[in-house]
Short mmCIF file of C-alpha atoms in Angstrom, two decimals:
data_model
loop_
_atom_site.label_atom_id
_atom_site.label_comp_id
_atom_site.label_asym_id
_atom_site.label_seq_id
_atom_site.Cartn_x
_atom_site.Cartn_y
_atom_site.Cartn_z
CA MET A 1 -0.07 0.08 0.06
CA PHE A 2 2.85 2.43 0.89
CA PRO A 3 4.67 2.02 -2.35
CA ASN A 4 1.56 2.80 -4.13
CA ALA A 5 1.04 6.02 -2.10
CA ILE A 6 4.44 7.03 -2.49
CA MET A 7 4.25 6.57 -6.40
CA ALA A 8 1.03 8.68 -6.38
CA ILE A 9 2.92 11.43 -4.35
CA VAL A 10 5.71 11.34 -6.83
CA MET A 11 3.38 11.33 -9.77
CA LEU A 12 1.51 14.28 -8.32
CA SER A 13 4.61 16.21 -7.60
CA ILE A 14 5.72 15.70 -11.44
CA TYR A 15 2.29 17.00 -12.51
CA VAL A 16 2.68 20.02 -10.20
CA LEU A 17 6.19 20.91 -11.67
CA LEU A 18 4.93 20.40 -15.14
CA ALA A 19 1.98 22.65 -14.50
CA LEU A 20 4.26 25.10 -12.82
CA ASN A 21 6.77 25.25 -15.68
CA ALA A 22 3.82 25.59 -18.13
CA ALA A 23 2.55 28.41 -16.13
CA ILE A 24 6.06 30.28 -15.93
CA PHE A 25 6.32 29.56 -19.82
CA LEU A 26 3.08 31.02 -20.67
CA ALA A 27 3.44 34.01 -18.34
CA THR A 28 6.89 34.76 -20.10
CA ILE A 29 5.06 34.60 -23.41
CA ALA A 30 2.17 36.78 -22.18
CA ILE A 31 4.76 39.47 -20.57
CA ALA A 32 6.81 39.36 -23.95
CA ILE A 33 3.63 39.94 -25.93
CA LYS A 34 2.48 42.62 -23.31
CA ASP A 35 5.89 44.28 -23.83
CA LYS A 36 5.70 44.08 -27.57
CA VAL A 37 2.22 45.55 -27.52
CA MET A 38 3.15 48.44 -25.35
CA ILE A 39 6.28 49.25 -27.30
CA LYS A 40 4.13 49.34 -30.43
CA LYS A 41 1.58 51.56 -28.67
CA TYR A 42 4.28 53.77 -27.66
CA GLU A 43 5.74 54.03 -31.11
CA GLN A 44 2.47 54.89 -32.52
CA ALA A 45 1.63 57.54 -30.06
CA CYS A 46 5.10 59.02 -30.73
CA ALA A 47 4.44 58.93 -34.41
CA ARG A 48 0.85 60.51 -34.06
CA LEU A 49 2.12 63.18 -31.58
CA ARG A 50 5.73 64.21 -33.00
CA PRO A 51 4.42 66.42 -35.81
CA TYR A 52 2.49 68.54 -33.42
CA LEU A 53 5.39 68.62 -30.84
CA GLU A 54 7.75 69.70 -33.57
CA ALA A 55 5.37 72.43 -34.74
CA TYR A 56 5.08 73.63 -31.21
CA ILE A 57 8.96 73.61 -30.62
CA GLU A 58 9.16 75.88 -33.89
CA ASP A 59 6.30 78.03 -33.20
CA GLU A 60 4.59 78.36 -29.56
CA ASP A 61 1.41 79.48 -31.45
CA CYS A 62 0.86 75.91 -32.30
CA LEU A 63 0.40 75.13 -28.52
CA ASP A 64 -3.48 74.72 -28.84
CA GLY A 65 -3.15 72.13 -31.52
CA LEU A 66 -0.69 70.14 -29.50
CA LEU A 67 -2.76 70.17 -26.42
CA ARG A 68 -5.85 69.01 -28.37
CA HIS A 69 -4.02 65.72 -29.25
CA MET A 70 -2.11 65.22 -25.96
CA ALA A 71 -5.12 64.70 -23.83
CA GLY A 72 -4.85 62.16 -21.13
CA GLY A 73 -2.08 61.01 -18.95
CA TYR A 74 -0.47 58.51 -21.37
CA ASN A 75 -0.27 60.93 -24.09
CA ARG A 76 1.19 63.64 -21.66
CA ARG A 77 4.05 61.18 -20.67
CA VAL A 78 4.68 60.40 -24.21
CA VAL A 79 5.04 64.15 -25.13
CA LEU A 80 7.19 64.77 -22.15
CA ASP A 81 9.68 61.87 -23.07
CA MET A 82 9.94 63.50 -26.68
CA LEU A 83 10.49 66.85 -25.34
CA LEU A 84 13.17 65.78 -22.84
CA GLU A 85 14.89 64.03 -25.38
CA HIS A 86 14.90 67.23 -27.50
CA ALA A 87 16.12 69.15 -24.57
CA ARG A 88 18.94 66.72 -23.90
CA GLN A 89 20.09 67.30 -27.71
CA SER A 90 19.30 71.04 -27.66
CA LYS A 91 22.16 73.66 -27.07
CA SER A 92 19.44 76.23 -25.97
CA SER A 93 17.22 76.28 -23.23
CA ILE A 94 13.54 75.24 -23.82
CA SER A 95 12.39 75.92 -20.25
CA GLY A 96 9.52 77.86 -21.51
CA LYS A 97 8.07 75.23 -23.53
CA PHE A 98 8.04 72.75 -20.62
CA GLU A 99 6.40 75.46 -18.51
CA ARG A 100 3.60 76.24 -20.99
CA LEU A 101 2.66 72.45 -21.17
CA GLY A 102 2.59 72.39 -17.13
CA TYR A 103 5.27 69.99 -16.93
CA VAL A 104 7.46 72.10 -14.42
CA ASP A 105 4.65 72.60 -12.20
CA GLU A 106 3.71 68.95 -12.08
CA GLY A 107 7.36 67.88 -11.52
CA ILE A 108 7.64 70.60 -8.47
CA ILE A 109 4.43 69.23 -7.09
CA HIS A 110 5.81 65.76 -7.20
CA ALA A 111 9.09 66.79 -5.82
CA GLY A 112 7.36 68.29 -2.92
CA LYS A 113 5.83 65.03 -2.24
CA SER A 114 8.59 62.81 -3.03
CA LEU A 115 12.00 63.96 -4.41
CA ASP A 116 13.63 61.13 -6.39
CA PHE A 117 16.53 61.06 -8.99
CA ASN A 118 13.87 60.55 -12.03
CA VAL A 119 12.27 64.05 -11.10
CA ILE A 120 15.66 65.81 -10.66
CA LYS A 121 16.86 64.59 -13.81
CA GLN A 122 13.75 65.85 -15.45
CA MET A 123 14.30 69.50 -13.81
CA CYS A 124 17.85 69.38 -15.02
CA LEU A 125 16.79 68.97 -18.50
CA MET A 126 13.82 71.38 -18.24
CA LYS A 127 16.20 74.00 -16.69
CA SER A 128 13.32 76.38 -15.07
CA PRO A 129 14.40 78.40 -12.42
CA LYS A 130 10.63 77.65 -10.87
CA ALA A 131 12.33 74.58 -9.46
CA PHE A 132 14.89 76.60 -7.37
CA ASP A 133 12.96 76.24 -4.14
CA VAL A 134 12.17 72.79 -4.29
CA LEU A 135 15.89 71.85 -5.32
CA MET A 136 17.34 74.22 -2.63
CA LYS A 137 15.07 72.12 -0.17
CA GLY A 138 16.40 68.98 -1.64
CA SER A 139 19.86 69.99 -1.08
CA ASP A 140 19.42 69.44 2.53
CA SER A 141 18.70 65.69 1.96
CA GLU A 142 20.51 63.36 4.20
CA ASP A 143 21.17 61.29 0.98
CA PHE A 144 24.55 62.64 -0.40
CA GLU A 145 23.80 61.46 -3.93
CA LEU A 146 20.39 63.20 -3.86
CA LYS A 147 21.75 66.17 -2.49
CA TYR A 148 24.74 66.46 -5.09
CA MET A 149 22.07 66.01 -7.82
CA CYS A 150 20.02 68.98 -6.56
CA TYR A 151 23.25 71.26 -6.07
CA TYR A 152 24.37 70.21 -9.71
CA THR A 153 20.80 70.65 -11.37
CA LEU A 154 20.93 74.18 -9.55
CA SER A 155 24.14 75.10 -11.11
CA LEU A 156 22.60 74.54 -14.65
CA LEU A 157 19.49 76.79 -14.09
CA PRO A 158 19.41 80.49 -15.24
CA LEU A 159 19.15 81.83 -11.80
CA SER A 160 18.26 85.56 -10.75
CA ARG A 161 21.01 87.67 -9.12
CA ALA A 162 19.43 86.97 -5.77
CA GLN A 163 19.02 83.28 -6.33
CA ALA A 164 22.43 83.02 -7.46
CA ASP A 165 23.85 84.60 -4.14
CA ILE A 166 21.71 82.30 -1.94
CA PHE A 167 22.87 79.16 -3.99
CA VAL A 168 26.39 80.16 -4.06
CA ARG A 169 26.50 80.81 -0.35
CA LYS A 170 24.97 77.28 0.46
CA LEU A 171 27.17 75.67 -1.96
CA VAL A 172 30.53 76.85 -0.86
CA SER A 173 29.54 75.91 2.89
CA SER A 174 28.38 72.43 1.74
CA SER A 175 30.27 69.00 2.03
CA ILE A 176 30.57 68.76 -1.81
CA LEU A 177 34.15 68.22 -2.75
CA ARG A 178 35.98 71.40 -3.91
CA ASP A 179 36.69 70.16 -7.47
CA ARG A 180 32.95 69.28 -8.01
CA ILE A 181 32.16 72.88 -6.37
CA ILE A 182 34.28 74.47 -9.11
CA GLU A 183 32.68 72.47 -11.75
CA MET A 184 29.19 73.55 -10.49
CA ILE A 185 30.27 77.29 -10.30
CA ASP A 186 31.65 77.11 -13.89
CA ASN A 187 28.19 75.63 -15.11
CA MET A 188 26.73 78.75 -13.95
CA ASP A 189 28.37 80.55 -16.98
CA LEU A 190 28.19 83.95 -15.57
CA GLY A 191 30.19 87.03 -17.02
CA VAL A 192 33.54 87.67 -15.73
CA GLU A 193 32.50 90.60 -13.85
CA ARG A 194 29.89 88.78 -11.90
CA TYR A 195 32.42 86.00 -11.09
CA LEU A 196 34.67 88.67 -9.73
CA SER A 197 31.86 90.31 -7.66
CA LEU A 198 30.79 86.84 -6.08
CA LEU A 199 34.60 86.28 -5.46
CA GLU A 200 34.82 89.55 -3.63
CA MET A 201 31.81 88.79 -1.59
CA GLN A 202 33.47 85.47 -0.29
CA SER A 203 35.04 85.52 3.31
CA SER A 204 35.85 81.87 3.75
CA GLU A 205 39.16 80.03 2.24
CA ILE A 206 37.08 77.65 0.23
CA GLY A 207 34.66 80.20 -1.17
CA LYS A 208 37.78 82.40 -2.38
CA THR A 209 39.55 79.23 -3.65
CA VAL A 210 36.69 77.87 -5.74
CA PHE A 211 35.98 81.26 -7.46
CA LEU A 212 39.72 81.88 -8.25
CA ARG A 213 40.01 78.51 -9.87
CA ALA A 214 36.60 79.07 -11.67
CA LEU A 215 38.09 82.14 -13.16
CA LYS A 216 41.03 80.57 -14.61
CA GLY A 217 40.94 80.68 -18.54
CA LYS A 218 38.00 82.77 -18.65
CA PRO A 219 38.52 85.14 -21.81
CA GLY A 220 37.67 88.42 -19.85
CA MET A 221 40.45 87.67 -17.45
CA LYS A 222 43.12 88.89 -20.08
CA ASP A 223 41.84 92.25 -19.43
CA GLU A 224 44.18 93.91 -16.95
CA ALA A 225 41.27 95.87 -15.24
CA ASN A 226 39.88 92.34 -14.21
CA SER A 227 43.00 90.54 -13.49
CA HIS A 228 44.50 93.26 -11.47
CA ARG A 229 41.73 92.79 -8.97
CA LEU A 230 43.31 89.32 -8.06
CA LEU A 231 46.47 90.66 -6.84
CA GLN A 232 45.27 91.01 -3.43
CA TYR A 233 44.73 87.34 -2.89
CA LEU A 234 48.55 86.69 -3.20
CA GLY A 235 48.63 87.70 0.38
CA ASP A 236 45.85 85.56 1.51
CA THR A 237 45.87 82.12 2.87
CA LYS A 238 47.98 79.10 1.29
CA GLU A 239 45.19 77.41 -0.74
CA VAL A 240 44.03 81.03 -1.74
CA ARG A 241 47.51 82.05 -2.74
CA ILE A 242 48.01 79.00 -4.86
CA ALA A 243 44.53 79.62 -6.73
CA ALA A 244 45.51 83.21 -7.21
CA VAL A 245 49.05 82.23 -8.60
CA LEU A 246 47.36 79.83 -11.19
CA VAL A 247 44.82 82.30 -12.32
CA LEU A 248 47.10 85.21 -12.77
CA ALA A 249 49.53 82.96 -14.64
CA SER A 250 46.64 81.74 -17.13
CA THR A 251 46.25 85.34 -18.17
CA GLY A 252 49.53 85.08 -19.95
CA SER A 253 50.23 88.90 -18.98
CA VAL A 254 53.80 89.44 -18.45
CA LYS A 255 53.05 92.10 -15.91
CA TYR A 256 52.45 89.50 -13.27
CA PHE A 257 55.67 87.79 -13.82
CA ASP A 258 57.53 90.05 -11.48
CA ASN A 259 54.72 89.70 -8.96
CA LEU A 260 55.03 85.96 -9.17
CA ILE A 261 58.92 85.90 -8.62
CA GLU A 262 58.72 88.33 -5.79
CA LEU A 263 56.12 86.07 -4.06
CA TYR A 264 58.41 83.16 -4.70
CA ARG A 265 61.33 84.83 -2.88
CA GLN A 266 59.18 85.56 0.18
CA GLU A 267 57.11 82.32 0.28
CA ARG A 268 57.56 80.10 2.99
CA GLU A 269 54.92 77.31 2.16
CA TRP A 270 56.46 74.99 -0.62
CA GLU A 271 53.07 74.19 -2.06
CA VAL A 272 52.77 77.90 -3.18
CA ARG A 273 56.24 77.93 -4.46
CA ALA A 274 55.57 74.59 -6.62
CA ALA A 275 52.58 76.39 -7.92
CA ILE A 276 54.69 79.20 -9.03
CA ALA A 277 57.23 76.91 -10.55
CA LYS A 278 54.55 75.25 -12.52
CA SER A 279 52.96 78.63 -13.69
CA MET A 280 56.30 79.42 -15.23
CA LEU A 281 55.30 77.56 -18.35
CA ASP A 282 52.72 80.41 -18.91
CA TYR A 283 55.48 82.95 -19.19
CA SER A 284 57.52 81.18 -21.94
CA GLU A 285 57.65 84.40 -23.82
CA CYS A 286 59.88 85.99 -21.13
CA GLY A 287 62.49 83.87 -22.65
CA ALA A 288 65.92 84.11 -20.82
CA ASP A 289 64.20 85.64 -17.64
CA VAL A 290 61.78 82.85 -17.13
CA VAL A 291 64.63 80.27 -17.60
CA GLU A 292 67.03 82.03 -15.05
CA ALA A 293 63.99 82.19 -12.56
CA LEU A 294 63.40 78.46 -13.10
CA LYS A 295 67.26 77.57 -12.71
CA VAL A 296 67.02 79.01 -9.33
CA MET A 297 63.79 77.02 -8.45
CA THR A 298 65.62 73.80 -9.51
CA TYR A 299 67.61 74.29 -6.16
CA ASP A 300 64.54 74.68 -4.01
CA GLU A 301 64.60 72.82 -0.69
CA ALA A 302 61.32 71.30 -1.64
CA TRP A 303 61.32 68.29 -4.09
CA TRP A 304 57.94 69.19 -5.75
CA VAL A 305 59.39 72.67 -6.52
CA ARG A 306 62.53 71.29 -8.12
CA PHE A 307 60.36 68.74 -10.01
CA ASN A 308 58.02 71.24 -11.48
CA ALA A 309 60.97 73.73 -12.31
CA VAL A 310 62.60 70.78 -14.37
CA GLU A 311 59.55 69.82 -16.07
CA VAL A 312 58.91 73.40 -17.38
CA LEU A 313 62.50 73.92 -18.37
CA ALA A 314 62.00 70.56 -20.49
CA LYS A 315 59.28 72.46 -22.35
CA LEU A 316 60.85 75.67 -22.89
CA GLY A 317 62.65 74.62 -26.24
CA VAL A 318 66.32 75.02 -26.93
CA GLU A 319 66.92 77.52 -24.11
CA GLY A 320 65.25 75.41 -21.34
CA ILE A 321 67.00 72.08 -22.42
CA SER A 322 70.50 74.07 -22.42
CA ALA A 323 69.86 75.14 -18.91
CA LEU A 324 68.97 71.47 -18.11
CA VAL A 325 72.30 70.19 -19.52
CA ASP A 326 74.17 72.77 -17.30
CA ILE A 327 72.46 71.69 -14.51
CA SER A 328 72.89 67.73 -14.95
CA LEU A 329 76.57 68.56 -15.24
CA SER A 330 76.74 70.85 -12.33
CA LYS A 331 78.35 69.55 -9.20
CA ARG A 332 76.51 71.77 -6.81
CA ASP A 333 73.81 69.35 -5.87
CA ALA A 334 73.95 65.58 -6.97
CA ALA A 335 70.32 65.11 -6.54
CA VAL A 336 69.24 68.09 -8.51
CA SER A 337 71.84 67.00 -11.24
CA ALA A 338 70.32 63.65 -11.41
CA LEU A 339 66.62 65.10 -11.60
CA ALA A 340 67.60 67.25 -14.65
CA TYR A 341 69.40 64.28 -16.27
CA GLY A 342 66.38 62.21 -15.73
CA ALA A 343 64.15 64.96 -17.54
CA LEU A 344 66.78 65.03 -20.36
CA ASN A 345 66.36 61.41 -20.86
CA ALA A 346 62.70 60.97 -20.17
CA ASN A 347 60.54 64.00 -21.11
CA GLN A 348 58.85 63.68 -24.39
CA ALA A 349 59.34 67.47 -25.00
CA VAL A 350 62.90 67.26 -24.75
CA TYR A 351 62.72 64.65 -27.70
CA TYR A 352 60.64 66.65 -29.79
CA THR A 353 62.61 69.80 -29.40
CA VAL A 354 65.89 68.15 -30.03
CA LYS A 355 64.47 66.47 -33.20
CA GLU A 356 62.96 69.73 -34.63
CA TYR A 357 66.13 71.49 -33.93
CA GLY A 358 68.15 68.84 -35.75
CA VAL A 359 65.89 69.16 -38.68
CA GLU A 360 66.31 72.96 -38.66
CA ASN A 361 70.04 72.50 -38.64
CA ASP A 362 70.08 69.93 -41.49
CA ASP A 363 68.16 72.54 -43.58
#
């Protein structure tokens, strides 16, 4: 009797497993069919709505025509997807188009209830300043990634002067890494005068540092009226001095060469001296003066200063290489001679300079 009962249980288990596998198979097919139907439905909706959306993008007077065809939650989501994709590919802001369709207000309401990465990404593409308040509130989140995304999105919005002041004040006092803060400040794409004004409003070291570094390479900084305002920061804290050295050198103005050399002679912090040595590459037009200054720096007590000086000399053409040869043969300091010798052997700039010089001589 027992063997028959066991056999019945085994057969029943087999039937159950077969039925379960069949159910899983059928469910998989059903899901695949459903997905295919949904994709087809989405593609059809896109094809139907795209002409009206494109007309609206070209001419906002076509708004009513688009609204008539996008009634219903599903159609609104399809239009939002297409408009977000257009914003992602467009170089100009179309925040007004999102606002007129009500997407910005919907996003703000959603964010007020539950701020998540999806709505932040949408606001990042919409670039509407109306999202300022909800994003500023989100920047207080305990979730660091969410906080970072809020700050980053804020940096891309066309903020008013008052909003920018509030944002900058909060950003520079946040826990965001300095390099990321500089990136966000650069994202704001303000005029040089506005950047300088914000810099002069800063009282903290981090605030001054990030704005100085953000100014580096800005076209307007070649104007002496702007760059001259940075000289005061050469007497500030170590990090601020380093940032000021780099931005002043990046202007390429020979007028600041003497300022930096004088600072080098007085500077006690090796990090600042190393920054000055590195910045000498921007003064290659000074010729013999910059080479002589770098030759002095190669005997600095700090290794990084010596290293930067040697690296810059290697990039200054024949005059720089000649100086390195002299240093490598000098018996004044064996360590410095070895450093110069290493640069002559390993630096690619030396190789190309010597090669070019040899070709010119052959000609």
